[in-house]
CSV table of C-alpha atoms in Angstrom, one decimal:
chain,number,residue,atom,x,y,z
A,4,MET,CA,7.1,154.8,102.1
A,5,THR,CA,8.0,153.1,98.7
A,6,ARG,CA,10.8,150.8,98.9
A,7,ALA,CA,12.7,148.7,96.2
A,8,LEU,CA,13.7,145.1,96.8
A,9,VAL,CA,16.3,144.2,94.4
A,10,PHE,CA,17.4,140.7,92.8
A,11,ASP,CA,20.5,139.1,91.6
A,12,VAL,CA,19.7,136.6,89.0
A,13,ASP,CA,22.3,133.3,88.8
A,14,GLY,CA,22.2,131.9,92.6
A,15,VAL,CA,18.9,133.8,93.4
A,16,LEU,CA,16.2,133.9,91.0
A,17,VAL,CA,17.7,131.3,88.5
A,18,HIS,CA,19.3,128.2,89.9
A,19,GLY,CA,22.4,127.8,88.5
A,20,TYR,CA,25.5,129.7,88.6
A,21,HIS,CA,26.2,129.9,92.6
A,22,ALA,CA,29.1,131.7,94.9
A,23,ARG,CA,28.9,128.5,96.7
A,24,PRO,CA,30.2,125.6,94.6
A,25,GLU,CA,27.7,122.9,96.3
A,26,LEU,CA,24.9,125.0,95.3
A,27,GLN,CA,26.0,125.3,91.7
A,28,ARG,CA,23.7,123.5,89.1
A,29,ARG,CA,25.4,122.8,86.1
A,30,TRP,CA,24.0,124.3,82.5
A,31,ASP,CA,27.0,122.7,80.9
A,32,GLN,CA,27.2,119.0,82.3
A,33,ASN,CA,26.2,117.5,79.0
A,34,LEU,CA,27.9,119.9,76.4
A,35,LEU,CA,30.5,117.6,75.4
A,36,ALA,CA,28.0,114.8,74.7
A,37,ASP,CA,25.4,117.3,73.5
A,38,LEU,CA,27.6,119.9,71.1
A,39,GLY,CA,31.2,118.4,71.1
A,40,VAL,CA,32.5,120.8,73.3
A,41,ASP,CA,34.6,120.6,76.5
A,42,PRO,CA,32.7,122.5,79.0
A,43,ASP,CA,36.2,123.0,81.1
A,44,ARG,CA,37.7,124.6,77.9
A,45,PHE,CA,34.9,126.3,77.4
A,46,ARG,CA,34.6,127.7,80.8
A,47,ASP,CA,38.3,128.6,81.0
A,48,GLU,CA,38.9,129.8,77.3
A,49,PHE,CA,35.4,131.7,76.9
A,50,ILE,CA,33.6,132.3,80.1
A,51,PHE,CA,36.7,133.3,82.1
A,52,ASP,CA,38.4,135.1,79.0
A,53,ILE,CA,36.2,137.3,76.5
A,54,PHE,CA,32.9,137.0,78.0
A,55,VAL,CA,33.9,138.3,81.7
A,56,LYS,CA,36.3,140.8,80.3
A,57,LYS,CA,34.6,142.3,77.4
A,58,VAL,CA,30.7,140.7,76.8
A,59,VAL,CA,29.5,141.1,80.3
A,60,ILE,CA,30.4,145.0,80.4
A,61,GLY,CA,28.8,145.4,76.7
A,62,GLN,CA,31.9,146.1,74.6
A,63,THR,CA,31.6,142.6,72.5
A,64,ALA,CA,28.3,140.8,71.7
A,65,LEU,CA,27.8,137.3,72.8
A,66,ILE,CA,27.3,136.3,69.6
A,67,SER,CA,30.4,137.9,67.9
A,68,ALA,CA,32.3,136.4,70.9
A,69,LEU,CA,31.0,133.3,70.1
A,70,ASP,CA,31.9,133.6,66.6
A,71,ARG,CA,35.6,134.2,67.3
A,72,ARG,CA,36.0,131.4,70.0
A,73,LEU,CA,34.2,128.4,69.3
A,74,PRO,CA,35.9,126.8,66.0
A,75,SER,CA,39.1,126.6,68.4
A,76,LEU,CA,36.8,124.7,70.7
A,77,GLY,CA,36.0,122.2,67.7
A,78,PHE,CA,32.1,123.4,67.2
A,79,LYS,CA,31.1,123.2,64.0
A,80,GLY,CA,27.5,124.3,64.0
A,81,SER,CA,26.1,127.9,64.6
A,82,SER,CA,26.4,130.6,67.2
A,83,MET,CA,23.1,131.3,67.6
A,84,GLU,CA,22.4,127.4,67.8
A,85,PHE,CA,25.2,127.3,70.7
A,86,ALA,CA,23.9,130.1,72.6
A,87,ASN,CA,20.2,128.8,72.2
A,88,TYR,CA,21.3,125.9,73.9
A,89,TRP,CA,23.5,127.6,76.8
A,90,LEU,CA,20.6,129.9,77.6
A,91,SER,CA,17.6,127.2,77.9
A,92,HIS,CA,20.1,125.0,79.9
A,93,ASP,CA,20.9,127.8,81.7
A,94,SER,CA,17.1,128.5,82.8
A,95,GLN,CA,15.7,127.2,85.8
A,96,LEU,CA,13.5,129.6,87.7
A,97,ASN,CA,13.5,129.9,91.4
A,98,GLU,CA,9.7,129.3,91.3
A,99,PRO,CA,9.1,129.4,95.2
A,100,LEU,CA,10.5,132.8,95.5
A,101,LEU,CA,9.0,134.3,92.5
A,102,GLU,CA,5.8,133.0,93.6
A,103,ASN,CA,6.1,135.2,96.9
A,104,LEU,CA,7.4,138.1,94.7
A,105,ARG,CA,4.3,137.8,92.8
A,106,ARG,CA,2.1,138.3,95.9
A,107,LEU,CA,4.5,140.9,96.8
A,108,LYS,CA,4.3,142.8,93.6
A,109,ALA,CA,0.4,143.6,94.5
A,110,ASP,CA,1.4,145.9,97.6
A,111,ALA,CA,1.4,149.4,96.0
A,112,ASP,CA,4.6,150.1,98.7
A,113,ILE,CA,6.4,147.6,96.9
A,114,ARG,CA,8.9,148.0,93.5
A,115,LEU,CA,10.9,145.1,92.4
A,116,PHE,CA,13.9,145.2,90.6
A,117,ILE,CA,17.0,143.3,89.4
A,118,ALA,CA,20.3,143.8,89.8
A,119,THR,CA,22.9,141.2,87.7
A,120,ASN,CA,25.8,140.7,85.8
A,121,GLN,CA,24.5,139.6,82.5
A,122,ASP,CA,25.5,140.2,78.7
A,123,HIS,CA,22.8,142.1,76.5
A,124,MET,CA,21.0,138.6,75.1
A,125,ARG,CA,20.9,136.6,78.1
A,126,ALA,CA,18.8,139.7,79.9
A,127,GLN,CA,16.3,140.0,77.4
A,128,TRP,CA,15.9,136.4,77.5
A,129,LEU,CA,15.6,136.7,81.1
A,130,TRP,CA,13.0,139.7,80.8
A,131,GLN,CA,11.1,138.2,77.7
A,132,THR,CA,11.5,134.6,77.3
A,133,LEU,CA,11.6,133.6,80.8
A,134,GLY,CA,8.8,135.8,81.4
A,135,LEU,CA,10.7,138.2,84.8
A,136,GLY,CA,9.4,141.2,82.5
A,137,THR,CA,6.3,140.4,84.2
A,138,ILE,CA,7.2,140.6,87.6
A,139,PHE,CA,9.8,143.1,87.9
A,140,GLU,CA,10.1,146.8,87.3
A,141,ASP,CA,13.3,146.7,85.4
A,142,ILE,CA,16.5,144.8,85.0
A,143,PHE,CA,19.9,146.5,85.8
A,144,TYR,CA,22.6,144.6,84.3
A,145,SER,CA,26.4,145.1,83.9
A,146,ALA,CA,26.0,145.3,79.9
A,147,ARG,CA,23.6,147.9,80.0
A,148,ALA,CA,25.8,149.9,83.0
A,149,GLY,CA,28.9,149.1,81.6
A,150,VAL,CA,30.3,148.0,84.6
A,151,LYS,CA,29.8,144.8,86.9
A,152,LYS,CA,29.1,144.6,90.3
A,153,PRO,CA,30.3,145.7,92.9
A,154,ASN,CA,31.8,148.6,91.5
A,155,LYS,CA,30.3,151.8,92.3
A,156,ALA,CA,29.2,153.1,89.1
A,157,PHE,CA,27.0,150.0,88.7
A,158,PHE,CA,25.3,150.9,92.0
A,159,ASP,CA,25.0,154.8,90.7
A,160,PHE,CA,23.2,153.3,87.5
A,161,ALA,CA,21.1,151.3,89.4
A,162,ALA,CA,19.9,153.6,91.6
A,163,SER,CA,19.4,156.6,89.4
A,164,ARG,CA,16.8,154.4,87.4
A,165,MET,CA,14.6,153.4,90.4
A,166,PRO,CA,13.0,157.3,90.8
A,167,GLY,CA,10.7,157.7,93.3
A,168,VAL,CA,12.2,155.0,95.7
A,169,GLU,CA,12.0,156.1,99.4
A,170,GLY,CA,15.0,154.8,102.1
A,171,MET,CA,17.2,151.9,101.8
A,172,PRO,CA,16.7,149.3,99.3
A,173,LEU,CA,17.0,145.8,100.3
A,174,PHE,CA,18.8,143.7,97.9
A,175,PHE,CA,19.6,139.7,98.2
A,176,ASP,CA,22.7,138.4,96.4
A,177,ASP,CA,24.5,135.3,96.6
A,178,THR,CA,28.2,136.9,96.4
A,179,PRO,CA,29.9,138.1,99.5
A,180,ARG,CA,31.9,140.7,97.5
A,181,VAL,CA,28.7,142.2,95.8
A,182,ILE,CA,27.1,142.0,99.2
A,183,GLU,CA,30.1,143.9,100.7
A,184,GLY,CA,29.8,146.7,97.6
A,185,ALA,CA,26.2,147.0,97.8
A,186,ARG,CA,26.7,147.9,101.7
A,187,ALA,CA,29.2,150.0,101.4
A,188,TYR,CA,26.8,151.8,98.9
A,189,GLY,CA,24.0,151.8,101.5
A,190,TRP,CA,21.6,149.2,100.8
A,191,GLU,CA,20.6,146.9,102.9
A,192,SER,CA,22.1,143.7,101.6
A,193,VAL,CA,21.4,140.3,102.3
A,194,LEU,CA,23.5,137.2,101.9
A,195,PHE,CA,21.3,135.1,100.0
A,196,VAL,CA,22.1,131.1,100.4
A,197,ASP,CA,18.2,129.8,99.8
A,198,ASN,CA,15.1,130.8,100.1
A,199,ASP,CA,15.1,131.2,103.5
A,200,ASP,CA,17.3,134.0,103.9
A,201,PHE,CA,14.1,135.9,101.8
A,202,THR,CA,11.4,134.4,103.7
A,203,ASN,CA,12.6,134.9,107.4
A,204,HIS,CA,13.9,138.5,106.7
A,205,PRO,CA,11.9,140.5,109.0
A,206,TRP,CA,10.4,143.1,106.9
A,207,ILE,CA,9.6,140.2,104.4
A,208,ALA,CA,8.3,138.0,106.6
A,209,GLU,CA,5.5,141.0,107.6
A,210,ARG,CA,4.4,141.2,104.4
A,211,LEU,CA,4.1,137.7,103.6
A,212,LYS,CA,2.1,137.2,106.7
């Protein structure tokens, strides 16, 4: 039976933002020194505003949003320069997890997918620059779907793009409310804190022997 394994990005495939604050690895800790932008203001005035409201669901392009907001935050450079800094500093891959996924990819009965709340630009960065496209079959992300996890429409979007998958997908995410939404949708869902939550799952452990 062919089974889909589905993974969130931040807090799972990439070390950075995590639903548990004590596990977060901040990309912006040197933002003020490096680019002259206060990270708290950027978070409050950009991330929690236009980014979450418009960019992540594909209504506004990241660069357009940065063009609009960066001047008021004191940044004098180009939005492309800022975006490159952001993407490159928020790109610490969870290599032990990915190494196990490379092993599982060789199993013809396993198909690997990503399900994540991302804008178009970072999704492409993850897929091409960081090389996740060499491991996973597809990336389902909020700007592409037009809706964020854990909205049911997001899972509808993902499910419709996994033809041939049999049985219940196995999904790993670090955010409790997303896990709840995925379970309500009918996916087997595991709250991911660290790699043990993946390797110790009975179905996974059997195949990693």
